[in-house]
Every structure is written in C-alpha cells, then in structure tokens.
C-alpha cells in the first residue's frame, strides 16, 4: 500500500498533549502512523497490529529501519484476538481503520478484495478500543465523513464521547470527504474545525502544509 493522505493526516493531527507513554495503532498497514507518532513523542511503548501478511512484513521492516525501532513493535493478528489476549491498557489508541464501500473501489480487483476482506466493522473497533483504552486515554481515528454521525452514536454505546472533530475536504469546491475524530471516556464540549487540503491541483493550503510539513521532504 502506498503512503496515503488519510494516514499522514491522522499521524500529524493526533493530540499528544496528554504525554502518552503507551500507544497502539490498529490496522497499521506499513507502519506509517506509528512511525509518525514515534517521531513526534517519547512514548516508551508503541505497538501496532496488522492482519495482512505483506503489510505486516513491510511494517516490521520499516520499524527496524527507523531510528525508533527499540520503541516500536508490530503484532501479526486480528484486532478481536489481540483484545482477547491483551491485559495491557493504552494511553493513546489510533486507527485509520480499513473500510470498504463501492464508492472507494480502486478498480484494482485484488486490492479491493483485500480491503473488503480485511475491513474492520466500526462496532468491533469501538468495543475493543473501549476495553483496552486507559480511563484518561484518547482514541484518535479517521473515517469517511458520511459515517461520522453513525460512528458517534456507536461510540456512545461503548462510553466513548467525541472531544475534537476536524472535517476534511480536498478543495474548497467539494464536499467533506473525511472526519478526523478524537474520543475519550468523559463527556464535554466538542472542538470542531475544518481542513481543506488544496486550493488547486498540487497547490496545498497553508494549514495543511503546517500540519504535515514534519513528514514530507518537499513541503
């Protein structure tokens, strides 16, 4: 899988001001978000879970090749079995969950099939997160904008409440495409914002460049 904008956004946007010491990345792919968080903070433990064989192997190789290899570890497992076996709780959990719908079909049959097979139902994701997130912990996720309201309702069932939401659009003339969302166990006011990525093709907004500059060589 290529480096995707969704992953870069989540890795850059996720709040670290509660100084997490233990982090979990669910559905890590090639390890991008976990690596971003390792770059941004001093958490001693950064775990990742990846089910796909090829992505898992690439993730491990990327972790080992990074300057933060001693803090990074990837489990080759499904989220459900990981939750069952895990006694540990995390200060921060992040996920760019594998989702599949006809609208996001890439045209590549094998890639679409892989996404479909590895998709993680939101209720399964939220149930698992609620059981392994510390009481004061934060859950940070990026999902399709059209799923936002349903996701908030589901999260409520598991005692997770939105703290911060940033809605993302590709350019000023299109609808929102993604929602960056932060949850915790306490109810409170939700900090809402919007982010536009480009003003024109390859002309990035100042806000987007400011957010992602630490992770791009040419930004």
XYZ file of N, CA and C in Angstrom:
657
model
N 0.838 -1.198 0.000
C 0.000 0.000 0.000
C 0.877 1.254 0.000
N 0.487 2.229 -0.810
C 1.231 3.482 -0.857
C 0.953 4.296 0.404
N 1.800 5.279 0.651
C 1.547 6.224 1.740
C 0.321 7.032 1.361
N -0.705 6.992 2.201
C -1.953 7.681 1.891
C -2.119 8.949 2.692
N -2.876 9.877 2.124
C -3.132 11.154 2.800
C -3.836 10.941 4.130
N -4.767 9.976 4.188
C -5.513 9.724 5.433
C -4.563 9.416 6.586
N -3.623 8.520 6.335
C -2.680 8.124 7.374
C -1.802 9.281 7.816
N -1.282 10.015 6.851
C -0.428 11.167 7.163
C -1.196 12.182 8.013
N -2.450 12.448 7.617
C -3.278 13.392 8.364
C -3.473 12.942 9.808
N -3.834 11.673 9.993
C -4.104 11.183 11.345
C -2.844 11.223 12.204
N -1.720 10.797 11.633
C -0.464 10.799 12.372
C -0.015 12.185 12.774
N -0.356 13.182 11.950
C 0.031 14.566 12.237
C -0.966 15.262 13.165
N -2.249 14.916 13.036
C -3.336 15.607 13.746
C -3.533 15.116 15.169
N -3.240 13.845 15.418
C -3.483 13.235 16.727
C -2.816 14.025 17.848
N -3.592 14.323 18.890
C -3.087 15.117 20.019
C -2.176 14.268 20.907
N -1.076 14.883 21.346
C -0.127 14.197 22.236
C 0.114 14.992 23.513
N -0.755 15.983 23.761
C -0.512 16.857 24.915
C -0.798 16.186 26.254
N -1.346 14.966 26.228
C -1.505 14.229 27.486
C -0.298 13.308 27.736
N 0.749 13.499 26.933
C 2.027 12.777 27.093
C 1.853 11.267 27.255
N 1.309 10.608 26.225
C 1.092 9.156 26.333
C 2.405 8.397 26.459
N 2.387 7.365 27.290
C 3.563 6.523 27.445
C 3.405 5.211 26.686
N 2.146 4.861 26.389
C 1.867 3.639 25.628
C 0.855 3.951 24.531
N 1.176 3.530 23.311
C 0.368 3.850 22.127
C 0.088 2.566 21.352
N -1.117 2.471 20.792
C -1.477 1.349 19.934
C -2.033 1.872 18.616
N -1.522 1.339 17.506
C -2.017 1.658 16.162
C -2.738 0.422 15.620
N -4.052 0.540 15.416
C -4.874 -0.588 14.957
C -4.981 -0.555 13.436
N -4.586 -1.654 12.791
C -4.608 -1.705 11.326
C -3.476 -0.859 10.777
N -2.255 -1.194 11.198
C -1.103 -0.300 10.984
C -0.646 -0.197 9.533
N -1.067 -1.142 8.677
C -0.567 -1.111 7.300
C 0.942 -1.252 7.294
N 1.622 -0.333 6.664
C 3.085 -0.399 6.602
C 3.763 0.350 7.756
N 2.965 0.790 8.742
C 3.535 1.376 9.957
C 3.643 2.885 9.974
N 3.079 3.534 8.969
C 3.227 4.981 8.801
C 2.837 5.778 10.045
N 1.621 5.553 10.571
C 1.126 6.371 11.679
C 1.952 6.138 12.935
N 2.268 4.873 13.217
C 3.099 4.564 14.390
C 4.458 5.256 14.280
N 5.027 5.277 13.090
C 6.317 5.943 12.878
C 6.200 7.455 13.077
N 5.107 8.040 12.598
C 4.888 9.474 12.801
C 4.812 9.801 14.298
N 4.087 8.970 15.030
C 3.929 9.216 16.463
C 5.251 9.013 17.202
N 6.049 8.041 16.759
C 7.379 7.841 17.348
C 8.253 9.071 17.121
N 8.093 9.687 15.949
C 8.848 10.899 15.620
C 8.392 12.081 16.483
N 7.097 12.099 16.815
C 6.514 13.262 17.493
C 6.582 13.206 19.017
N 6.777 12.014 19.599
C 6.726 11.942 21.060
C 7.721 10.922 21.604
N 7.829 10.868 22.929
C 8.799 9.986 23.577
C 8.158 8.770 24.228
N 6.961 8.388 23.784
C 6.291 7.212 24.360
C 7.237 6.012 24.335
N 7.325 5.312 25.456
C 8.251 4.185 25.562
C 7.768 2.972 24.772
N 6.443 2.836 24.664
C 5.865 1.662 24.015
C 4.925 2.098 22.904
N 5.234 1.710 21.666
C 4.351 1.981 20.533
C 4.097 0.659 19.820
N 2.915 0.100 20.072
C 2.523 -1.169 19.463
C 1.678 -0.927 18.230
N 1.710 -1.901 17.337
C 0.881 -1.854 16.128
C 0.301 -3.243 15.893
N -0.860 -3.286 15.246
C -1.479 -4.557 14.865
C -1.744 -4.515 13.363
N -1.360 -5.575 12.667
C -1.651 -5.672 11.228
C -1.951 -7.126 10.868
N -3.063 -7.327 10.188
C -3.509 -8.671 9.826
C -2.945 -9.141 8.488
N -2.864 -8.233 7.513
C -2.404 -8.598 6.163
C -0.930 -9.015 6.183
N -0.607 -10.154 5.577
C 0.755 -10.704 5.627
C 1.804 -9.751 5.064
N 1.548 -9.275 3.837
C 2.538 -8.430 3.158
C 2.731 -7.105 3.891
N 1.629 -6.509 4.327
C 1.712 -5.234 5.046
C 2.450 -5.422 6.369
N 2.171 -6.530 7.064
C 2.845 -6.820 8.337
C 4.363 -6.903 8.134
N 4.787 -7.638 7.117
C 6.220 -7.784 6.852
C 6.868 -6.435 6.549
N 6.163 -5.616 5.767
C 6.690 -4.291 5.436
C 6.745 -3.407 6.679
N 5.724 -3.524 7.520
C 5.664 -2.741 8.757
C 6.857 -3.067 9.653
N 7.121 -4.352 9.847
C 8.252 -4.776 10.685
C 9.570 -4.248 10.114
N 9.725 -4.365 8.792
C 10.955 -3.876 8.142
C 11.100 -2.363 8.332
N 9.999 -1.635 8.195
C 10.041 -0.178 8.363
C 10.369 0.205 9.804
N 9.800 -0.524 10.760
C 10.102 -0.253 12.170
C 11.590 -0.475 12.444
N 12.109 -1.597 11.946
C 13.511 -1.946 12.213
C 14.478 -0.966 11.554
N 14.061 -0.406 10.430
C 14.933 0.523 9.699
C 14.865 1.951 10.250
N 13.924 2.196 11.164
C 13.721 3.556 11.673
C 14.634 3.832 12.872
N 14.806 5.099 13.236
C 15.621 5.437 14.418
C 14.930 5.066 15.732
N 13.651 4.655 15.664
C 12.873 4.404 16.887
C 12.520 2.928 17.039
N 13.283 2.056 16.394
C 12.975 0.627 16.369
C 12.839 -0.015 17.734
N 13.549 0.515 18.725
C 13.501 -0.081 20.069
C 12.191 0.213 20.792
N 11.395 1.161 20.269
C 10.114 1.511 20.909
C 8.912 0.981 20.129
N 9.162 0.408 18.956
C 8.086 0.002 18.055
C 7.987 -1.515 17.955
N 6.751 -2.030 17.996
C 6.551 -3.470 17.840
C 5.238 -3.720 17.110
N 5.266 -4.634 16.135
C 4.055 -4.943 15.377
C 3.608 -6.381 15.644
N 2.336 -6.533 15.994
C 1.713 -7.851 16.168
C 1.041 -8.271 14.869
N 1.241 -9.515 14.480
C 0.581 -10.062 13.282
C -0.694 -10.748 13.759
N -1.790 -10.010 13.823
C -3.014 -10.539 14.430
C -4.228 -9.731 13.989
N -5.392 -10.332 14.185
C -6.643 -9.602 14.029
C -6.933 -8.854 15.322
N -7.708 -7.782 15.234
C -7.964 -6.956 16.408
C -8.731 -7.718 17.478
N -9.693 -8.557 17.078
C -10.505 -9.281 18.051
C -9.648 -10.215 18.914
N -8.744 -10.964 18.274
C -7.897 -11.877 19.061
C -6.883 -11.100 19.908
N -6.424 -9.978 19.403
C -5.491 -9.138 20.155
C -6.152 -8.650 21.448
N -7.385 -8.166 21.338
C -8.112 -7.649 22.505
C -8.326 -8.753 23.536
N -8.663 -9.942 23.065
C -8.912 -11.078 23.961
C -7.678 -11.433 24.788
N -6.508 -11.328 24.164
C -5.277 -11.771 24.821
C -4.523 -10.653 25.540
N -4.946 -9.414 25.343
C -4.182 -8.280 25.857
C -4.684 -7.827 27.225
N -3.804 -7.854 28.232
C -4.150 -7.353 29.562
C -3.814 -5.871 29.690
N -2.908 -5.421 28.849
C -2.393 -4.053 28.916
C -3.456 -3.048 28.456
N -3.378 -1.842 29.017
C -4.214 -0.740 28.524
C -3.305 0.361 27.993
N -3.828 1.127 27.052
C -3.022 2.125 26.342
C -3.493 3.544 26.651
N -2.521 4.465 26.667
C -2.816 5.885 26.877
C -3.377 6.538 25.620
N -2.992 6.011 24.474
C -3.445 6.551 23.185
C -3.643 5.393 22.214
N -4.804 5.366 21.583
C -5.066 4.394 20.522
C -5.417 5.164 19.259
N -4.787 4.795 18.158
C -5.069 5.443 16.873
C -5.477 4.382 15.850
N -6.311 4.794 14.905
C -6.679 3.864 13.838
C -7.119 4.601 12.590
N -6.540 4.169 11.480
C -7.049 4.515 10.151
C -7.694 3.210 9.684
N -8.930 2.935 10.150
C -9.467 1.586 10.006
C -9.694 1.208 8.552
N -9.398 -0.042 8.204
C -9.686 -0.487 6.841
C -11.191 -0.537 6.636
N -11.695 0.322 5.753
C -13.126 0.317 5.453
C -13.277 0.087 3.957
N -14.402 -0.467 3.594
C -14.629 -0.735 2.174
C -16.056 -0.373 1.813
N -16.219 0.329 0.716
C -17.550 0.519 0.145
C -17.376 0.609 -1.364
N -18.459 0.463 -2.074
C -18.386 0.513 -3.547
C -17.808 1.848 -4.021
N -18.078 2.902 -3.241
C -17.643 4.235 -3.652
C -16.127 4.398 -3.648
N -15.450 3.600 -2.832
C -14.000 3.753 -2.768
C -13.272 2.634 -3.494
N -13.982 1.895 -4.349
C -13.331 0.874 -5.157
C -12.243 1.499 -6.011
N -11.076 0.873 -6.031
C -9.926 1.464 -6.722
C -9.859 1.058 -8.186
N -10.629 0.028 -8.552
C -10.522 -0.501 -9.918
C -9.548 -1.664 -9.983
N -8.724 -1.814 -8.955
C -7.793 -2.938 -8.858
C -8.497 -4.036 -8.066
N -8.878 -5.112 -8.752
C -9.732 -6.133 -8.143
C -9.095 -6.763 -6.909
N -7.802 -7.130 -6.994
C -7.156 -7.795 -5.868
C -7.026 -6.848 -4.673
N -6.739 -5.577 -4.953
C -6.611 -4.600 -3.863
C -7.963 -4.376 -3.190
N -9.019 -4.252 -4.012
C -10.350 -4.056 -3.449
C -10.786 -5.259 -2.628
N -10.449 -6.457 -3.116
C -10.821 -7.671 -2.390
C -10.108 -7.723 -1.041
N -8.829 -7.334 -1.034
C -8.059 -7.318 0.213
C -8.675 -6.344 1.209
N -9.077 -5.192 0.720
C -9.687 -4.205 1.604
C -11.007 -4.711 2.157
N -11.782 -5.371 1.289
C -13.077 -5.892 1.698
C -12.903 -6.974 2.779
N -11.962 -7.873 2.549
C -11.740 -8.988 3.472
C -11.176 -8.529 4.811
N -10.370 -7.489 4.775
C -9.706 -7.032 5.995
C -10.443 -5.898 6.691
N -11.615 -5.528 6.159
C -12.327 -4.398 6.753
C -12.711 -4.725 8.191
N -12.683 -3.708 9.038
C -12.928 -3.865 10.470
C -14.222 -3.129 10.814
N -15.278 -3.873 11.163
C -16.559 -3.209 11.476
C -16.379 -2.197 12.604
N -17.034 -1.046 12.470
C -16.858 0.025 13.442
C -17.270 -0.402 14.849
N -18.329 -1.220 14.979
C -18.747 -1.619 16.322
C -17.697 -2.517 16.983
N -17.062 -3.377 16.173
C -15.989 -4.232 16.695
C -14.783 -3.386 17.116
N -14.473 -2.389 16.309
C -13.368 -1.482 16.616
C -13.620 -0.748 17.928
N -14.809 -0.160 18.065
C -15.128 0.648 19.242
C -15.244 -0.198 20.511
N -15.812 -1.376 20.387
C -15.917 -2.267 21.550
C -14.521 -2.634 22.066
N -13.629 -2.986 21.133
C -12.266 -3.338 21.515
C -11.518 -2.178 22.127
N -11.634 -1.008 21.491
C -10.952 0.191 21.997
C -11.417 0.504 23.423
N -12.717 0.412 23.660
C -13.255 0.764 24.977
C -12.714 -0.138 26.082
N -12.278 -1.346 25.727
C -11.792 -2.281 26.751
C -10.290 -2.185 26.989
N -9.541 -1.599 26.063
C -8.081 -1.533 26.256
C -7.537 -0.100 26.281
N -8.455 0.884 26.379
C -8.035 2.282 26.495
C -8.048 2.685 27.966
N -6.966 3.328 28.413
C -6.901 3.822 29.790
C -8.055 4.782 30.066
N -8.414 4.896 31.336
C -9.528 5.756 31.746
C -9.343 7.200 31.280
N -8.104 7.671 31.313
C -7.805 9.042 30.883
C -7.285 9.082 29.441
N -7.367 7.949 28.756
C -6.769 7.834 27.426
C -7.568 8.509 26.321
N -6.953 8.558 25.146
C -7.551 9.180 23.962
C -7.563 8.170 22.818
N -8.673 8.148 22.088
C -8.796 7.351 20.875
C -8.927 8.309 19.700
N -8.030 8.174 18.721
C -7.985 9.068 17.571
C -8.169 8.252 16.296
N -9.071 8.703 15.411
C -9.450 7.893 14.256
C -9.794 8.785 13.060
N -9.627 8.247 11.856
C -10.084 8.944 10.651
C -11.043 8.016 9.909
N -12.219 8.548 9.562
C -13.247 7.750 8.888
C -13.881 8.577 7.764
N -14.641 7.937 6.869
C -15.375 8.711 5.857
C -16.349 9.677 6.541
N -16.418 10.891 6.038
C -17.288 11.918 6.627
C -18.732 11.445 6.720
N -19.187 10.716 5.711
C -20.599 10.277 5.680
C -20.914 9.290 6.803
N -19.882 8.699 7.426
C -20.079 7.747 8.513
C -20.003 8.407 9.897
N -19.739 9.718 9.917
C -19.425 10.392 11.188
C -20.544 10.271 12.226
N -21.764 10.591 11.852
C -22.869 10.593 12.814
C -23.115 9.199 13.383
N -23.074 8.196 12.517
C -23.294 6.817 12.946
C -22.173 6.369 13.893
N -20.946 6.795 13.575
C -19.783 6.436 14.400
C -19.922 7.028 15.805
N -20.373 8.274 15.890
C -20.562 8.929 17.192
C -21.631 8.197 18.006
N -22.708 7.791 17.343
C -23.776 7.045 18.035
C -23.251 5.709 18.564
N -22.479 5.015 17.737
C -21.900 3.732 18.146
C -20.934 3.915 19.305
N -20.113 4.945 19.230
C -19.127 5.212 20.286
C -19.824 5.439 21.623
N -20.947 6.120 21.585
C -21.725 6.414 22.788
C -22.130 5.121 23.509
N -22.449 4.093 22.733
C -22.839 2.786 23.290
C -21.719 2.220 24.159
N -20.470 2.493 23.777
C -19.312 1.948 24.490
C -18.678 2.974 25.438
N -19.421 4.047 25.720
C -18.948 5.025 26.697
C -17.841 5.929 26.206
N -17.729 6.058 24.891
C -16.711 6.939 24.300
C -17.403 8.162 23.696
N -16.851 9.350 23.993
C -17.511 10.586 23.582
C -16.529 11.484 22.818
N -17.027 12.155 21.758
C -16.130 12.993 20.950
C -15.613 14.193 21.733
N -14.321 14.474 21.544
C -13.682 15.633 22.168
C -13.310 16.668 21.102
N -12.929 16.142 19.928
C -12.414 17.010 18.857
C -12.752 16.374 17.514
N -13.256 17.181 16.578
C -13.568 16.691 15.226
C -13.068 17.712 14.208
N -12.279 17.256 13.244
C -11.868 18.104 12.125
C -12.359 17.447 10.836
N -13.189 18.164 10.093
C -13.745 17.638 8.837
C -12.878 18.096 7.674
N -12.535 17.150 6.820
C -11.522 17.387 5.783
C -12.135 17.326 4.390
N -11.781 18.308 3.553
C -12.188 18.281 2.143
C -10.962 18.474 1.259
N -11.038 17.942 0.040
C -9.894 18.014 -0.872
C -9.602 19.410 -1.363
N -10.655 20.152 -1.706
C -10.500 21.539 -2.149
C -11.773 22.311 -1.788
N -11.765 23.636 -1.938
C -12.894 24.439 -1.444
C -14.233 24.153 -2.134
N -14.215 23.550 -3.322
C -15.457 23.388 -4.090
C -16.148 22.038 -3.882
N -15.537 21.138 -3.106
C -16.118 19.799 -2.945
C -16.652 19.600 -1.527
N -17.425 18.533 -1.352
C -17.960 18.199 -0.032
C -16.855 17.626 0.861
N -17.131 17.581 2.142
C -16.199 16.934 3.069
C -16.067 15.458 2.707
N -14.852 14.949 2.844
C -14.583 13.554 2.497
C -14.239 12.705 3.717
N -13.526 13.281 4.671
C -13.078 12.540 5.847
C -13.389 13.322 7.128
N -13.482 12.576 8.234
C -13.593 13.188 9.559
C -12.473 12.647 10.438
N -11.640 13.542 10.933
C -10.648 13.218 11.953
C -11.341 13.385 13.297
N -11.313 12.337 14.139
C -12.107 12.366 15.366
C -11.287 11.881 16.566
N -11.473 12.583 17.682
C -10.801 12.212 18.925
C -11.862 11.941 19.986
N -11.726 10.793 20.683
C -12.698 10.375 21.687
C -12.033 10.138 23.038
N -12.837 10.275 24.097
C -12.397 9.921 25.438
C -13.595 9.419 26.222
N -13.367 9.042 27.476
C -14.448 8.496 28.298
C -15.274 9.572 29.008
N -14.853 10.832 28.941
C -15.604 11.913 29.595
C -16.373 12.729 28.573
N -17.622 13.063 28.909
C -18.413 13.942 28.050
C -17.945 15.377 28.244
N -18.042 16.167 27.183
C -17.648 17.566 27.277
C -17.923 18.272 25.964
N -17.517 19.522 25.884
C -17.693 20.270 24.643
C -16.791 19.701 23.554
N -17.309 19.681 22.336
C -16.553 19.155 21.195
C -15.920 20.318 20.438
N -14.610 20.246 20.259
C -13.890 21.259 19.493
C -13.974 20.881 18.014
N -14.677 21.681 17.210
C -14.895 21.351 15.802
C -14.108 22.296 14.898
N -13.586 21.744 13.808
C -12.803 22.538 12.857
C -12.938 21.936 11.463
N -12.442 22.679 10.478
C -12.431 22.210 9.096
C -11.016 22.336 8.544
N -10.691 21.454 7.612
C -9.376 21.498 6.966
C -9.548 21.250 5.475
N -9.015 22.150 4.661
C -9.002 21.975 3.210
C -7.568 21.684 2.782
N -7.385 20.650 1.954
C -6.037 20.212 1.599
C -5.411 21.061 0.492
N -6.167 21.323 -0.573
C -5.614 22.059 -1.721
C -6.519 23.224 -2.106
N -5.920 24.265 -2.668
C -6.699 25.338 -3.295
C -6.860 25.047 -4.782
N -5.865 24.377 -5.357
C -5.884 23.899 -6.745
C -4.978 22.674 -6.789
N -4.937 21.988 -7.915
C -4.163 20.756 -8.008
C -2.701 20.989 -7.611
N -2.233 20.274 -6.573
C -0.869 20.376 -6.060
C -0.529 21.754 -5.476
N -1.568 22.560 -5.197
C -1.366 23.838 -4.508
C -1.972 23.689 -3.110
N -1.123 23.342 -2.158
C -1.613 22.998 -0.831
C -1.898 24.237 0.006
N -2.910 24.126 0.874
C -3.239 25.238 1.760
C -2.149 25.373 2.829
N -2.039 26.577 3.352
C -1.039 26.840 4.398
C -1.301 25.970 5.625
N -2.571 25.776 5.944
C -2.959 24.985 7.114
C -2.519 23.523 6.964
N -2.735 22.963 5.769
C -2.349 21.575 5.514
C -0.816 21.431 5.543
N -0.117 22.387 4.943
C 1.345 22.333 4.929
C 1.910 22.438 6.339
N 1.316 23.307 7.147
C 1.770 23.490 8.519
C 1.618 22.197 9.328
N 0.491 21.506 9.082
C 0.192 20.278 9.816
C 1.127 19.131 9.427
N 1.408 19.015 8.124
C 2.115 17.812 7.627
C 3.583 18.031 7.288
N 4.051 19.252 7.387
C 5.426 19.573 6.972
C 6.495 18.690 7.625
N 6.362 18.317 8.900
C 7.413 17.498 9.525
C 7.590 16.131 8.879
N 6.650 15.731 8.019
C 6.693 14.368 7.478
C 6.953 14.300 5.973
N 7.026 15.425 5.315
C 7.312 15.443 3.882
C 8.663 16.097 3.633
N 9.399 15.549 2.693
C 10.698 16.131 2.352
C 10.547 17.427 1.575
N 9.482 17.500 0.755
C 9.265 18.696 -0.067
C 7.887 19.269 0.254
N 7.808 20.081 1.260
C 6.523 20.678 1.634
C 6.757 22.115 2.083
